[in-house]
Amino acid sequence: MTVFEPLREQLTDAARAFGGDAVAGILTGIVDDVDRALAEKLEIFPVCHHSPASAMAMARRLRDKRPSVIYLELCEDLAPLLAELRNCRLPVALQAFASRVEGFPAAWAPLSVVAPITEASAEYQAIAYALDTPGVEIVLVDRSTDHVFQWEPRDDAAPGAAPASGDGGEPEEALHGDAVGIEIGELRPGFAELEEHLLRHGKVRHWSEWWDQYVEQPLAGADYATYRQVMVLIGSLFRRLRPPDASRRDRDEDRERYMWTRMREHLAATGADPADCLYVCGAFHAASRVEQFGLASDAEPFEITPRTETRWQYGLIPSSHSAIEAQFGLAPGSVSIAAATWEKAVKRSGVKPFRLSGQAGKAPRGPKAPTAKDEPDADRLSGFLSGPPALDGLDEAELLGWCVDIVRLARRNGYLASTADAIAVFETSVLLAGMRGRARPTPYDFQDAAVTCIEKDRVPGRRDVARLCEILLGGDRIGAVGYDALPPLARDVHDRLQPLGLDLQKRTVQRALLDLHAEPDLLPCSELLWILRRLLPDGAVRPIMGSRELGDRPIQESWDLAIGRHQRALVELGYEGVSVEQVLEQRLRRAAWGPDASAVKALEAVEYAILYLGGGRFADELGARAVELLAAERTVDEAPEVVRRIRRLLAHYRASEPALPRWCQAFVVEGYAHYCTLLPTAFADEAGGVRQVAAMLGFLFGMESLALSLGCDHAQLELAVRQSHPEAPAKVALLWAAKAQLGLMTRDELRARCDELLANPLVVPSFPLYMSGFVQALDPAPALAPLVVEAMSKAFGRLPDAVLLPWLPNLVATLREHARELVPTLVREAARTFPASLPALDAWTPPWESAAAPAPSALPAASGPVADLLAAHPMTCDAVAGLLGHPVEWDGPAGAADGEVRGLLESHPQAAEAVAGLLAQAGAASR
């Protein structure tokens, strides 16, 4: 007969009277689970994650029992990180990260596991006790992070919780990213109906409030035996009232088999006495019914599969209360309230908690409590379940302090709050607590009262009253990883940015001013900041002034730095390499050789390699890869971006190198042949865009001279243009422009075709598409800009208003869609062609109209002996002209044409005589 036999009989009789045998079986099974856990030779300490009551009970038990070995439910491969906690400011999270996966679906990458640690948690008390007490060993016995993903179902979606939204929520809620959270002792009903029933009858809003009211507060001052029995009872209840989810149940039972197997192996290897050991696990696992449970079990050890080839990286990342709440589905503010409850309990109880030596921050202190003696376990459940809860009296001083402080915070945030509101909040808090059966208002009652009394109809500032209450009751504490606990890459970044004179551990945004002309020693800092901008998320490193492009020489730069706020991203960057340059090189290499690599990505990698890594051999390697990818492409969708990037790279090499690299020459040769081959298909493809075809022609015409010097044949381009037969109007216009550029069509022929388009009423509605093709042609054939202006001007001048007004919006929309970047070129040409003032416009004649009807000019009259001879004997010329069928008109004799001139000179000889005198003097002087 066990100590719980009277309780078992009492519950059995009550269950049969009210619920039948099914309920009786559940209730007696709960008592059996408690009896089994307490009877185990290895002491089991049940906990709930981030529970102040668990932390208090842990601190008491560790000082009473002084165990030499602590088995902790935490991933066993995270053990090396525990010593680094003393270099951090809690809360932080232990993290395992893998960017490349082996043995897992590729869609899961990258893999990440985090285990948050707060000061108000039982696991932190156990870790601090073990690390700072000589001769104490802490052993992590839960499955490794590799097994966490091995046991996940293999579907397309990545395992774990959904990532926190970075768009609508606070940034602190996304500190864990999309990592899988590992928590010690998750206690929550599995049935939604059960949770709803508890919330309704408990007169609370959410599960965190129910737990605080009915578990945390009663157990905060309870003795160890009562705490232990109640926690196992709750874990057993939620375990038995759980949906029949086979995969989840099997996974939890495998975890329990795994932990008991690891503890047996350790005890066998070290010979430790189980009486000096303590097994810290979740209350859910303390009520385990697996066959490997207990040291006396004779079941076969659980077979632990080997780990995969995935290389895991380990480190610490900053965490926060809001990040823990978002990841584990807790109510907003519940972890902050738990932290405040922990500090209050420490001061009230006098228990001295354990704290890692050298850790930042101050530990809560209280009066020294008397040392409790370790008594044998007795039935504490009967009294706890049958007796009324111990109700704390109203602490008026505490509640008044809350009311005054919330009014002060509200006024700072724009609310019109006053002393009357503080009184109203106090009275409403007491009223709500009484309505809910509480003698003392809880923080949740106070929060409801503050929202009711202060927040009227709108939120004047950025924070509402509920958020202000969370700040008042503890706030969203955000942890930080110390310098010594950072990976080598993060420490290297801090060291290299030290000349800026900024504290990069701060979470505030700091402004860095770099005058590179006056202080050239800051140039390495500038280069590092540009690399970090490429690698870190937006907002971590943001340039205010300055740019980094090919050919630029920085003079002055201004930066907004928030590296401390994005410490998690910097830590995860350290998992990929030992320096930011190595990480950038690896990422560029993956981009160029990845499964979705393209010529554009390879050229982009070349540009980044030149900008950030100095170019050289690595840039040449990436360029050679770009040539391979271009030759393998079968579409021209990325042709505009390819042309834009290769032009920029060629301009850079021509300005900075004595000769083009071999890969550039190979790219031009390969691109010339590649685009000549695809040009007819691109013209005929209805799905292909006119912009892509224009980019191909821009590459062929713009780099033709270089391609021909490298051995290409101009006949390839001419044949490709001749073989192109497009049907789309824009591509037809683009083909005409290409033929005009090659000399296969004259300007007059092209002008005549444009006039035919305007003269055909069936084609006029499609004329904007032709114009978009002509505008796109300005890239491969910029000399056609005057002709395009002429065609558009003729359209505006000749089309009647009934046709032009409906047609004009279509023209604007077409040009905006297909030729947005080339319209400025067209506008500049129009500004050069048209007069700049209205008076000049009235007398202005378009150049194409004057060129179309040139004024007749008289042929110059022939003179000389030959002309005189032919004029004296015209018969021969007349005969030849008659044979050719051409009429001949003879001018009068030269003498007749000069008669008036001679008469003028004879009437006024003075000018001629003066000229003759000057010539005579010049001749005498020369002799």
PDB file of N, CA and C in Angstrom, residues 799-838:
ATOM      1  N   LEU A 799      -2.560  63.316 -87.926  1.00  0.00           N
ATOM      2  CA  LEU A 799      -3.765  62.614 -87.481  1.00  0.00           C
ATOM      3  C   LEU A 799      -4.807  63.611 -87.011  1.00  0.00           C
ATOM      4  N   PRO A 800      -6.053  63.424 -87.369  1.00  0.00           N
ATOM      5  CA  PRO A 800      -7.119  64.323 -86.891  1.00  0.00           C
ATOM      6  C   PRO A 800      -7.376  64.093 -85.408  1.00  0.00           C
ATOM      7  N   ASP A 801      -8.030  65.060 -84.773  1.00  0.00           N
ATOM      8  CA  ASP A 801      -8.283  64.972 -83.335  1.00  0.00           C
ATOM      9  C   ASP A 801      -9.152  63.781 -82.982  1.00  0.00           C
ATOM     10  N   ALA A 802     -10.075  63.425 -83.859  1.00  0.00           N
ATOM     11  CA  ALA A 802     -10.950  62.286 -83.571  1.00  0.00           C
ATOM     12  C   ALA A 802     -10.168  60.982 -83.467  1.00  0.00           C
ATOM     13  N   VAL A 803      -9.031  60.901 -84.148  1.00  0.00           N
ATOM     14  CA  VAL A 803      -8.183  59.705 -84.089  1.00  0.00           C
ATOM     15  C   VAL A 803      -7.092  59.877 -83.048  1.00  0.00           C
ATOM     16  N   LEU A 804      -6.557  61.082 -82.926  1.00  0.00           N
ATOM     17  CA  LEU A 804      -5.394  61.310 -82.076  1.00  0.00           C
ATOM     18  C   LEU A 804      -5.744  61.237 -80.588  1.00  0.00           C
ATOM     19  N   LEU A 805      -6.871  61.802 -80.197  1.00  0.00           N
ATOM     20  CA  LEU A 805      -7.201  61.850 -78.777  1.00  0.00           C
ATOM     21  C   LEU A 805      -7.424  60.464 -78.172  1.00  0.00           C
ATOM     22  N   PRO A 806      -8.168  59.543 -78.821  1.00  0.00           N
ATOM     23  CA  PRO A 806      -8.236  58.176 -78.248  1.00  0.00           C
ATOM     24  C   PRO A 806      -6.928  57.422 -78.366  1.00  0.00           C
ATOM     25  N   TRP A 807      -6.104  57.824 -79.329  1.00  0.00           N
ATOM     26  CA  TRP A 807      -4.869  57.088 -79.598  1.00  0.00           C
ATOM     27  C   TRP A 807      -3.733  57.513 -78.656  1.00  0.00           C
ATOM     28  N   LEU A 808      -3.776  58.725 -78.121  1.00  0.00           N
ATOM     29  CA  LEU A 808      -2.693  59.262 -77.309  1.00  0.00           C
ATOM     30  C   LEU A 808      -2.488  58.500 -75.995  1.00  0.00           C
ATOM     31  N   PRO A 809      -3.541  58.182 -75.209  1.00  0.00           N
ATOM     32  CA  PRO A 809      -3.285  57.389 -73.985  1.00  0.00           C
ATOM     33  C   PRO A 809      -2.654  56.038 -74.265  1.00  0.00           C
ATOM     34  N   ASN A 810      -3.046  55.426 -75.376  1.00  0.00           N
ATOM     35  CA  ASN A 810      -2.445  54.142 -75.733  1.00  0.00           C
ATOM     36  C   ASN A 810      -0.960  54.300 -76.023  1.00  0.00           C
ATOM     37  N   LEU A 811      -0.591  55.398 -76.673  1.00  0.00           N
ATOM     38  CA  LEU A 811       0.820  55.654 -76.958  1.00  0.00           C
ATOM     39  C   LEU A 811       1.613  55.829 -75.674  1.00  0.00           C
ATOM     40  N   VAL A 812       1.079  56.631 -74.735  1.00  0.00           N
ATOM     41  CA  VAL A 812       1.788  56.871 -73.481  1.00  0.00           C
ATOM     42  C   VAL A 812       1.942  55.571 -72.685  1.00  0.00           C
ATOM     43  N   ALA A 813       0.873  54.780 -72.600  1.00  0.00           N
ATOM     44  CA  ALA A 813       0.940  53.519 -71.850  1.00  0.00           C
ATOM     45  C   ALA A 813       1.915  52.537 -72.493  1.00  0.00           C
ATOM     46  N   THR A 814       1.936  52.504 -73.820  1.00  0.00           N
ATOM     47  CA  THR A 814       2.840  51.579 -74.511  1.00  0.00           C
ATOM     48  C   THR A 814       4.294  51.961 -74.288  1.00  0.00           C
ATOM     49  N   LEU A 815       4.603  53.253 -74.419  1.00  0.00           N
ATOM     50  CA  LEU A 815       5.981  53.693 -74.197  1.00  0.00           C
ATOM     51  C   LEU A 815       6.399  53.491 -72.745  1.00  0.00           C
ATOM     52  N   ARG A 816       5.480  53.693 -71.825  1.00  0.00           N
ATOM     53  CA  ARG A 816       5.820  53.502 -70.413  1.00  0.00           C
ATOM     54  C   ARG A 816       6.088  52.045 -70.097  1.00  0.00           C
ATOM     55  N   GLU A 817       5.418  51.150 -70.774  1.00  0.00           N
ATOM     56  CA  GLU A 817       5.583  49.729 -70.488  1.00  0.00           C
ATOM     57  C   GLU A 817       6.810  49.147 -71.172  1.00  0.00           C
ATOM     58  N   HIS A 818       7.043  49.531 -72.410  1.00  0.00           N
ATOM     59  CA  HIS A 818       8.070  48.853 -73.207  1.00  0.00           C
ATOM     60  C   HIS A 818       9.374  49.629 -73.330  1.00  0.00           C
ATOM     61  N   ALA A 819       9.339  50.930 -73.119  1.00  0.00           N
ATOM     62  CA  ALA A 819      10.550  51.707 -73.401  1.00  0.00           C
ATOM     63  C   ALA A 819      10.730  52.834 -72.398  1.00  0.00           C
ATOM     64  N   ARG A 820      10.517  52.534 -71.138  1.00  0.00           N
ATOM     65  CA  ARG A 820      10.573  53.587 -70.120  1.00  0.00           C
ATOM     66  C   ARG A 820      11.977  54.178 -70.032  1.00  0.00           C
ATOM     67  N   GLU A 821      13.006  53.353 -70.060  1.00  0.00           N
ATOM     68  CA  GLU A 821      14.358  53.863 -69.862  1.00  0.00           C
ATOM     69  C   GLU A 821      14.917  54.582 -71.083  1.00  0.00           C
ATOM     70  N   LEU A 822      14.269  54.421 -72.265  1.00  0.00           N
ATOM     71  CA  LEU A 822      14.770  55.058 -73.476  1.00  0.00           C
ATOM     72  C   LEU A 822      13.991  56.315 -73.842  1.00  0.00           C
ATOM     73  N   VAL A 823      12.886  56.570 -73.201  1.00  0.00           N
ATOM     74  CA  VAL A 823      12.115  57.783 -73.491  1.00  0.00           C
ATOM     75  C   VAL A 823      12.923  59.049 -73.220  1.00  0.00           C
ATOM     76  N   PRO A 824      13.745  59.127 -72.151  1.00  0.00           N
ATOM     77  CA  PRO A 824      14.565  60.337 -71.984  1.00  0.00           C
ATOM     78  C   PRO A 824      15.468  60.630 -73.169  1.00  0.00           C
ATOM     79  N   THR A 825      16.008  59.601 -73.802  1.00  0.00           N
ATOM     80  CA  THR A 825      16.818  59.833 -75.006  1.00  0.00           C
ATOM     81  C   THR A 825      15.976  60.460 -76.109  1.00  0.00           C
ATOM     82  N   LEU A 826      14.762  59.983 -76.256  1.00  0.00           N
ATOM     83  CA  LEU A 826      13.863  60.543 -77.262  1.00  0.00           C
ATOM     84  C   LEU A 826      13.500  61.984 -76.928  1.00  0.00           C
ATOM     85  N   VAL A 827      13.305  62.279 -75.654  1.00  0.00           N
ATOM     86  CA  VAL A 827      12.960  63.649 -75.248  1.00  0.00           C
ATOM     87  C   VAL A 827      14.133  64.590 -75.507  1.00  0.00           C
ATOM     88  N   ARG A 828      15.338  64.154 -75.238  1.00  0.00           N
ATOM     89  CA  ARG A 828      16.505  65.007 -75.508  1.00  0.00           C
ATOM     90  C   ARG A 828      16.644  65.296 -76.998  1.00  0.00           C
ATOM     91  N   GLU A 829      16.404  64.310 -77.828  1.00  0.00           N
ATOM     92  CA  GLU A 829      16.489  64.534 -79.271  1.00  0.00           C
ATOM     93  C   GLU A 829      15.395  65.498 -79.729  1.00  0.00           C
ATOM     94  N   ALA A 830      14.204  65.362 -79.146  1.00  0.00           N
ATOM     95  CA  ALA A 830      13.132  66.292 -79.502  1.00  0.00           C
ATOM     96  C   ALA A 830      13.471  67.708 -79.055  1.00  0.00           C
ATOM     97  N   ALA A 831      14.070  67.854 -77.887  1.00  0.00           N
ATOM     98  CA  ALA A 831      14.467  69.184 -77.418  1.00  0.00           C
ATOM     99  C   ALA A 831      15.539  69.792 -78.320  1.00  0.00           C
ATOM    100  N   ARG A 832      16.403  68.970 -78.858  1.00  0.00           N
ATOM    101  CA  ARG A 832      17.422  69.480 -79.783  1.00  0.00           C
ATOM    102  C   ARG A 832      16.825  69.860 -81.125  1.00  0.00           C
ATOM    103  N   THR A 833      15.726  69.210 -81.526  1.00  0.00           N
ATOM    104  CA  THR A 833      15.139  69.442 -82.842  1.00  0.00           C
ATOM    105  C   THR A 833      14.195  70.632 -82.832  1.00  0.00           C
ATOM    106  N   PHE A 834      13.337  70.724 -81.829  1.00  0.00           N
ATOM    107  CA  PHE A 834      12.323  71.772 -81.801  1.00  0.00           C
ATOM    108  C   PHE A 834      12.909  73.058 -81.215  1.00  0.00           C
ATOM    109  N   PRO A 835      12.363  74.204 -81.619  1.00  0.00           N
ATOM    110  CA  PRO A 835      12.836  75.470 -81.038  1.00  0.00           C
ATOM    111  C   PRO A 835      12.449  75.579 -79.566  1.00  0.00           C
ATOM    112  N   ALA A 836      13.169  76.443 -78.859  1.00  0.00           N
ATOM    113  CA  ALA A 836      12.988  76.538 -77.420  1.00  0.00           C
ATOM    114  C   ALA A 836      11.983  77.591 -77.007  1.00  0.00           C
ATOM    115  N   SER A 837      11.464  78.401 -77.927  1.00  0.00           N
ATOM    116  CA  SER A 837      10.536  79.468 -77.561  1.00  0.00           C
ATOM    117  C   SER A 837       9.335  79.446 -78.501  1.00  0.00           C
ATOM    118  N   LEU A 838       8.209  79.988 -78.035  1.00  0.00           N
ATOM    119  CA  LEU A 838       7.005  80.012 -78.849  1.00  0.00           C
ATOM    120  C   LEU A 838       7.117  80.939 -80.061  1.00  0.00           C
TER     121      LEU A 838
END
